[in-house]
CSV table of C-alpha atoms in Angstrom, one decimal:
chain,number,residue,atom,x,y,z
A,1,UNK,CA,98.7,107.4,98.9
A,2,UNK,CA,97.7,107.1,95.3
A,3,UNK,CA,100.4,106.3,94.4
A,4,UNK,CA,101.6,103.7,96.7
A,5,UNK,CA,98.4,102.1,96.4
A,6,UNK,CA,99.2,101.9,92.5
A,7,UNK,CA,102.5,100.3,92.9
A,8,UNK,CA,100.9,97.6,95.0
A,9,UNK,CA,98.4,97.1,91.9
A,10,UNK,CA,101.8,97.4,89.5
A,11,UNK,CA,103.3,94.1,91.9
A,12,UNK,CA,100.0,92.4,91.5
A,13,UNK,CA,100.1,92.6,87.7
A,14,UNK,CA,103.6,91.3,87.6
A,15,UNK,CA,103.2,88.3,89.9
A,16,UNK,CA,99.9,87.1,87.8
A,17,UNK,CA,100.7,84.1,87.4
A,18,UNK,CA,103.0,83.3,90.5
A,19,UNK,CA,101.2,83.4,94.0
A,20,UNK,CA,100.7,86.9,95.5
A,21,UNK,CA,101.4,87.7,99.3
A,22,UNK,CA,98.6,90.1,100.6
A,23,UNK,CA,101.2,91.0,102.9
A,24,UNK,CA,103.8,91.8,100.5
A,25,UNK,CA,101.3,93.9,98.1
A,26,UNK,CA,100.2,96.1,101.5
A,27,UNK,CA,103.7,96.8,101.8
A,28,UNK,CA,104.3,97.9,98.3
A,29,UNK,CA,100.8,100.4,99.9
A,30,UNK,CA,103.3,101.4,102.7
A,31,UNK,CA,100.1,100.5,105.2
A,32,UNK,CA,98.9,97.3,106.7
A,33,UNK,CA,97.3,93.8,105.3
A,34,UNK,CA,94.2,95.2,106.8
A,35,UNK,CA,94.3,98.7,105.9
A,36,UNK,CA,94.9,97.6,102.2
A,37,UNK,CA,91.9,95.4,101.7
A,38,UNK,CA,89.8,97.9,103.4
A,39,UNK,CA,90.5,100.6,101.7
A,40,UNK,CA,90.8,98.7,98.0
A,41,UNK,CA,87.5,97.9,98.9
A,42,UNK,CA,86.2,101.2,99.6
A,43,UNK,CA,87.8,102.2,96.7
A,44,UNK,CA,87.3,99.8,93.8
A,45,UNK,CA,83.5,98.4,95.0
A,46,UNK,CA,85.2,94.9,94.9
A,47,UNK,CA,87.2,93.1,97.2
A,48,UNK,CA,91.3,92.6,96.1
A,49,UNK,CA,91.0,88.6,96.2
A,50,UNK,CA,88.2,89.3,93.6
A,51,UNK,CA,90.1,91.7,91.7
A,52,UNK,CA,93.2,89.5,91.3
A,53,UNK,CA,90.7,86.3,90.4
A,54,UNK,CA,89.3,88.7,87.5
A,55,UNK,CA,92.3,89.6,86.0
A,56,UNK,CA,94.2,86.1,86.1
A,57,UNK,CA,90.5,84.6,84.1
A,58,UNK,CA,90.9,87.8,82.0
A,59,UNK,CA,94.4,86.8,80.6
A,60,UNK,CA,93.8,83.1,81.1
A,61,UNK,CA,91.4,83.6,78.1
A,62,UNK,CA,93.6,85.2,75.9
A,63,UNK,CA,96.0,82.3,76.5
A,64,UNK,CA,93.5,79.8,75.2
A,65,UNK,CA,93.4,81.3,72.0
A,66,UNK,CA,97.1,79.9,71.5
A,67,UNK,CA,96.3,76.4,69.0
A,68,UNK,CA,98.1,74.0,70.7
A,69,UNK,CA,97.8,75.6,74.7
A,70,UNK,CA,96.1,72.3,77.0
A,71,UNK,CA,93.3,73.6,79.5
A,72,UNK,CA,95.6,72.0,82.5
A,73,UNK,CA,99.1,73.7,81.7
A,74,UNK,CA,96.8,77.5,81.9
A,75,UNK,CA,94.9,76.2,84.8
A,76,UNK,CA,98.3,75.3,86.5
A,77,UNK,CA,99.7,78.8,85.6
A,78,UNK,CA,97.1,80.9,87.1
A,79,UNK,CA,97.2,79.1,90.2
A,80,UNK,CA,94.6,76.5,90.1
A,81,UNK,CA,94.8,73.6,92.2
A,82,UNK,CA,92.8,71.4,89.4
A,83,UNK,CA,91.5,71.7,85.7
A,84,UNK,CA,87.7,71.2,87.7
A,85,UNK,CA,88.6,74.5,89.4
A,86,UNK,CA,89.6,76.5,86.9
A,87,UNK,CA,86.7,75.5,84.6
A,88,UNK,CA,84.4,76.2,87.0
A,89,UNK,CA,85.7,79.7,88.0
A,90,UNK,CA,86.3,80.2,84.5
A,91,UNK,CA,82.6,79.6,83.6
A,92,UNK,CA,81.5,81.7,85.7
A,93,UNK,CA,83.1,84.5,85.3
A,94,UNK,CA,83.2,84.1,81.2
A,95,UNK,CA,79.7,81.9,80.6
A,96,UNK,CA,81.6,79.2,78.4
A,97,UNK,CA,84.3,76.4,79.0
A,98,UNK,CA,87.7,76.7,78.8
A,99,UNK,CA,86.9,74.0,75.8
A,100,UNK,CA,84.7,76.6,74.1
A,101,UNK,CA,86.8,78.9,75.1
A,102,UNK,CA,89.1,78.4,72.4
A,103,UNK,CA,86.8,78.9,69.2
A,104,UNK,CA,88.1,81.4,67.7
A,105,UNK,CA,84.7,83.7,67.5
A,106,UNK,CA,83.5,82.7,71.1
A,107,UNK,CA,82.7,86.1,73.4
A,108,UNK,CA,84.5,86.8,76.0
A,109,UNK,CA,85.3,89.0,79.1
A,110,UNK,CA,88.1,91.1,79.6
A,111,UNK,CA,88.5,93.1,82.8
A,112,UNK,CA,91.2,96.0,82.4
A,113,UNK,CA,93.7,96.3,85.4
A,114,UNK,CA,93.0,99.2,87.1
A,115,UNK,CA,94.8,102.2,88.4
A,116,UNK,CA,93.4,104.7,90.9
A,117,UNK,CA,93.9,108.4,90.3
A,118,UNK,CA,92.5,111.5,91.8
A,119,UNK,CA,89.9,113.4,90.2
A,120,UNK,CA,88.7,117.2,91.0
A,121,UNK,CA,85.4,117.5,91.9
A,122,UNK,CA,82.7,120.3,92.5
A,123,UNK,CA,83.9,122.3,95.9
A,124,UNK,CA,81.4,119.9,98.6
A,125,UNK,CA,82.6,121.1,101.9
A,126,UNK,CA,83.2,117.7,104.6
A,127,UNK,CA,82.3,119.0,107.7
A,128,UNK,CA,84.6,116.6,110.4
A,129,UNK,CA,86.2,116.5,113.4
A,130,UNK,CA,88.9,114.1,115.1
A,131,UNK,CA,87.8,112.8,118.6
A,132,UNK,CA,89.9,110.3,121.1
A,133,UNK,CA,86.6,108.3,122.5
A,134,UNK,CA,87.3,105.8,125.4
A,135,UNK,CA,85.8,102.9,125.5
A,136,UNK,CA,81.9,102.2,124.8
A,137,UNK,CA,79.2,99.6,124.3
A,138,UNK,CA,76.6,99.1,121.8
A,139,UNK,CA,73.5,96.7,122.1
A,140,UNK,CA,71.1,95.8,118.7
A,141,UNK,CA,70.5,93.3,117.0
A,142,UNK,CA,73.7,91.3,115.1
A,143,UNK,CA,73.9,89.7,111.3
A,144,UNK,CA,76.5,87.7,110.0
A,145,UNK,CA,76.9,89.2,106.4
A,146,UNK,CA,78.9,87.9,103.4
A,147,UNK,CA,79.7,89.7,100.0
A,148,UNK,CA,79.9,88.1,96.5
A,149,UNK,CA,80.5,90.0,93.8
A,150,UNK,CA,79.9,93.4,95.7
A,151,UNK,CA,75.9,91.7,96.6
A,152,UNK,CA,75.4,91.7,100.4
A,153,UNK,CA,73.4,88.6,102.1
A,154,UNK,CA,71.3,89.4,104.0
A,155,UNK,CA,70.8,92.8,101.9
A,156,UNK,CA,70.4,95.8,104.5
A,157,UNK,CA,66.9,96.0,103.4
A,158,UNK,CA,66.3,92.5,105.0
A,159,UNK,CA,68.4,93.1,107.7
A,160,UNK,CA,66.3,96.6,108.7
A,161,UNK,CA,63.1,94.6,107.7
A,162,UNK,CA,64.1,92.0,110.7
A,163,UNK,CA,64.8,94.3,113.0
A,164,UNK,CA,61.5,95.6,112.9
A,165,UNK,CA,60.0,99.3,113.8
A,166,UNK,CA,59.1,98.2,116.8
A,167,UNK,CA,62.7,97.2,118.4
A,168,UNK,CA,64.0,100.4,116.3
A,169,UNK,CA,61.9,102.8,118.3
A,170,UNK,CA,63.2,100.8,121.4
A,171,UNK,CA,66.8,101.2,120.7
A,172,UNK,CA,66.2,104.7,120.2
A,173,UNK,CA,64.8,105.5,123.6
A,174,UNK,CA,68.0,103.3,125.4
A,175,UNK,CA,70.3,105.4,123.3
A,176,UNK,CA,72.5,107.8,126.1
A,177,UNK,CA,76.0,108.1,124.5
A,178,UNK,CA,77.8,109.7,121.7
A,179,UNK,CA,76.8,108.7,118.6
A,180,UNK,CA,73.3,109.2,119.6
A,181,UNK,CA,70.2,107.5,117.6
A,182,UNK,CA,70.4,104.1,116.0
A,183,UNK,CA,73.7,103.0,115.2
A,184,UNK,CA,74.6,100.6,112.2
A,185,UNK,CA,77.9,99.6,113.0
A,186,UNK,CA,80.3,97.0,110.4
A,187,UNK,CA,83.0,95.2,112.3
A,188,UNK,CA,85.2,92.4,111.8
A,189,UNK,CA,85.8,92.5,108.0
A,190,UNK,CA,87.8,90.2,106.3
A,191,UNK,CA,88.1,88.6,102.8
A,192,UNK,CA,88.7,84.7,102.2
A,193,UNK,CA,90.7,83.8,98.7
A,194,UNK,CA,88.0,83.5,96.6
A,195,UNK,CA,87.0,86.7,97.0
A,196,UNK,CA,84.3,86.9,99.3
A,197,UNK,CA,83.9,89.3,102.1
A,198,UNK,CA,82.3,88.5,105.3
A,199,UNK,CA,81.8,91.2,108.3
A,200,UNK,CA,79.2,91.3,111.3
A,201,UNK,CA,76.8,94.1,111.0
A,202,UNK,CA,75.3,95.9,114.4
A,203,UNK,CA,71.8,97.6,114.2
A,204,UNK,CA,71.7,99.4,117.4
A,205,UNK,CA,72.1,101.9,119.9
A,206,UNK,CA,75.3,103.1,122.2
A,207,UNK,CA,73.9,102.6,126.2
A,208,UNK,CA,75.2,102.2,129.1
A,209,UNK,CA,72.3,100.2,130.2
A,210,UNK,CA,72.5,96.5,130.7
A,211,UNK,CA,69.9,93.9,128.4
A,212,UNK,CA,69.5,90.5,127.7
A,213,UNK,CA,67.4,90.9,124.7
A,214,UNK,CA,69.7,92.2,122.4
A,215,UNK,CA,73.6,91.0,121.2
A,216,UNK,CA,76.2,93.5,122.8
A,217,UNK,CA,79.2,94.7,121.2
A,218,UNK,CA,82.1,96.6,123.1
A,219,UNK,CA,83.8,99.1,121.3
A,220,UNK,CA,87.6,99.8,122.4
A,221,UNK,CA,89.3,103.2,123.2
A,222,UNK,CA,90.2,104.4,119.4
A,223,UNK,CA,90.9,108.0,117.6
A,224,UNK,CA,88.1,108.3,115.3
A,225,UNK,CA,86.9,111.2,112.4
A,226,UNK,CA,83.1,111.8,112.6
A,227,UNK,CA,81.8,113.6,109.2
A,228,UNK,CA,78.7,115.3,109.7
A,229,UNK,CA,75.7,114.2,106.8
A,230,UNK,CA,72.4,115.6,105.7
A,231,UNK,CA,70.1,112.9,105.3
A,232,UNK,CA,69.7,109.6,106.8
A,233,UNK,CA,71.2,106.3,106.3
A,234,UNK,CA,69.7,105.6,103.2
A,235,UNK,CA,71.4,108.7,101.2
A,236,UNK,CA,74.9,108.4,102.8
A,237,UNK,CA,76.5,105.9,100.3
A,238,UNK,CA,78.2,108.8,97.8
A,239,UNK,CA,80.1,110.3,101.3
A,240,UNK,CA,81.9,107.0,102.3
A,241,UNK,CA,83.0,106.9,98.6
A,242,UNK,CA,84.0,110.7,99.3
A,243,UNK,CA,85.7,109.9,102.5
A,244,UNK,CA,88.2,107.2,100.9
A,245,UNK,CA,88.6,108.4,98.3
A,246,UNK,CA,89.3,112.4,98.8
A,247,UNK,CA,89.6,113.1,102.4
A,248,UNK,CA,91.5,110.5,103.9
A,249,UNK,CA,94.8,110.4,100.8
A,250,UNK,CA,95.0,113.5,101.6
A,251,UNK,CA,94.8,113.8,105.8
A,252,UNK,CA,97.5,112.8,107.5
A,253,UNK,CA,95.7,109.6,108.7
A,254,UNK,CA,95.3,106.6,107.8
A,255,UNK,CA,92.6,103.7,108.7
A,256,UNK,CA,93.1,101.6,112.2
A,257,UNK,CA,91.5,98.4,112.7
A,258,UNK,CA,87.7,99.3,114.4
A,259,UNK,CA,84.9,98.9,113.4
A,260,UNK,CA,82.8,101.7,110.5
A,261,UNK,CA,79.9,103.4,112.5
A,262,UNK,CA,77.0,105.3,110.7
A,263,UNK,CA,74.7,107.0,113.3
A,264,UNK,CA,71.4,108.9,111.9
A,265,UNK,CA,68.9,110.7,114.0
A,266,UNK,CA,66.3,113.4,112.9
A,267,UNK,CA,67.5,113.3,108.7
A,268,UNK,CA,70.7,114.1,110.1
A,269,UNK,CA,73.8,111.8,110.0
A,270,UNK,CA,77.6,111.0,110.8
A,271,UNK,CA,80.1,108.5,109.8
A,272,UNK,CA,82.5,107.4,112.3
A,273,UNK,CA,86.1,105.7,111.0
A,274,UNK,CA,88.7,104.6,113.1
A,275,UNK,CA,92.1,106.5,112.4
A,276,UNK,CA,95.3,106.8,113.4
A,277,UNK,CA,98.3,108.7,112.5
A,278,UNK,CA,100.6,107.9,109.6
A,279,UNK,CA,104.0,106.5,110.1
């Protein structure tokens, strides 16, 4: 998987400065549109719109230091619809104009292209197993949640924060299916072009008791692998990194479009990710 996702990276960095098909690069990945910007996300921290926006700015800047280069003809080469455009994405990712761009001892960014590889670790046993779950529903409390430059809004603090103690402990009693507890549940992830990342995040519980108080999400029939976690919701951020990025290249599974479930009761936790087989 490694290295299919690095040959989609090798297609990105060739087609720079010529539009780049999401489509085609999840190909070159051998997995789907969806399954690639997931798990680049997972992987990398940033989304791949964001990734390919970085690295066309990064050489874009090194083409400015040409003398007689015009703002417009690098704007129009990196796929910019306008030299406003481009100076404003430019500025923000650099600090400076294109304009001062050019002085020849003016700072500037550079971010590498990057490659993923696998890396040993210290022997940390994954305790998992692979369940077929039919069909379930989930009622909690719904946020709309975008991501810009890997900062979530509302941050999960808020979002807990509005929730409230109160309608946590409530939730917690209605709970009467598997996962059990509160659930925090992401679904419906997607990326727009300019990098930002927008997904609808679930606080709640899986019932099968009816309310009008709080949103209600239906989950479909899906294969899923549930990793069991010490700790609570807070401490699980190093075991979805570990899940991408070690357990599933080398499963036999790959990720399915469902949603990412993170159930914690009594300090004890499991991640749920929808899977299905390869091929």
């Amino acid at each position: 998987m490694l290295k299919e996702m690095n040959e989609a990276l090798n297609y990105i960095e060739e087609n720079l400065e010529s539009h780049i098909d999401l489509v085609e690069v999840a190909k070159k990945a051998y997995c789907s549109e969806y399954h690639f910007k997931r798990l680049f996300s997972l992987l990398s921290g940033i989304t791949i719109a964001e990734y390919i926006r970085r690295r066309r700015l990064t050489l874009a800047a090194l083409d400015l230091k040409e003398q007689h280069v015009k703002v417009i003809d690098i704007a129009i080469k990196y796929g910019y619809q306008s030299p406003d455009a481009f100076s404003r994405a430019f500025q923000n990712f650099h600090g400076v104009t294109p304009t001062l761009a050019k002085q020849p001892e003016q700072n500037l960014k550079a971010y590498p292209r990057m490659s993923f590889q696998l890396t040993i670790r210290g022997g940390f046993e994954m305790n998992y197993r692979i369940v077929k779950k039919e069909s379930f529903q989930v009622v909690g409390v719904k946020y709309a949640v975008e991501m810009v430059n890997e900062i979530l809004s509302p941050t999960y603090e808020d979002m807990i924060a509005g929730v409230g103690e109160s309608r946590l402990k409530e939730l917690a009693t209605i709970s009467n299916g598997e996962p059990h507890g509160i659930v925090h549940i992401s679904v419906n992830y997607s990326e727009s072009v300019e990098g930002k990342a927008t997904f609808e995040q679930y606080i709640g519980a899986v019932t099968t008791e009816k309310t009008e108080t709080y949103e209600t999400l239906a989950i479909p029939s899906l294969l899923w692998a549930i990793f069991e976690i010490d700790g609570d919701w807070i401490q699980v951020e190093e075991h979805w990194q570990r899940i991408y990025s070690e357990w599933l290249p080398l499963s036999s599974y790959e990720l399915a479009e469902g949603p990412e479930i993170l159930a914690s009761k009594e300090q004890k936790s499991e991640i749920w990710i929808a899977i299905k087989k390869k091929g």
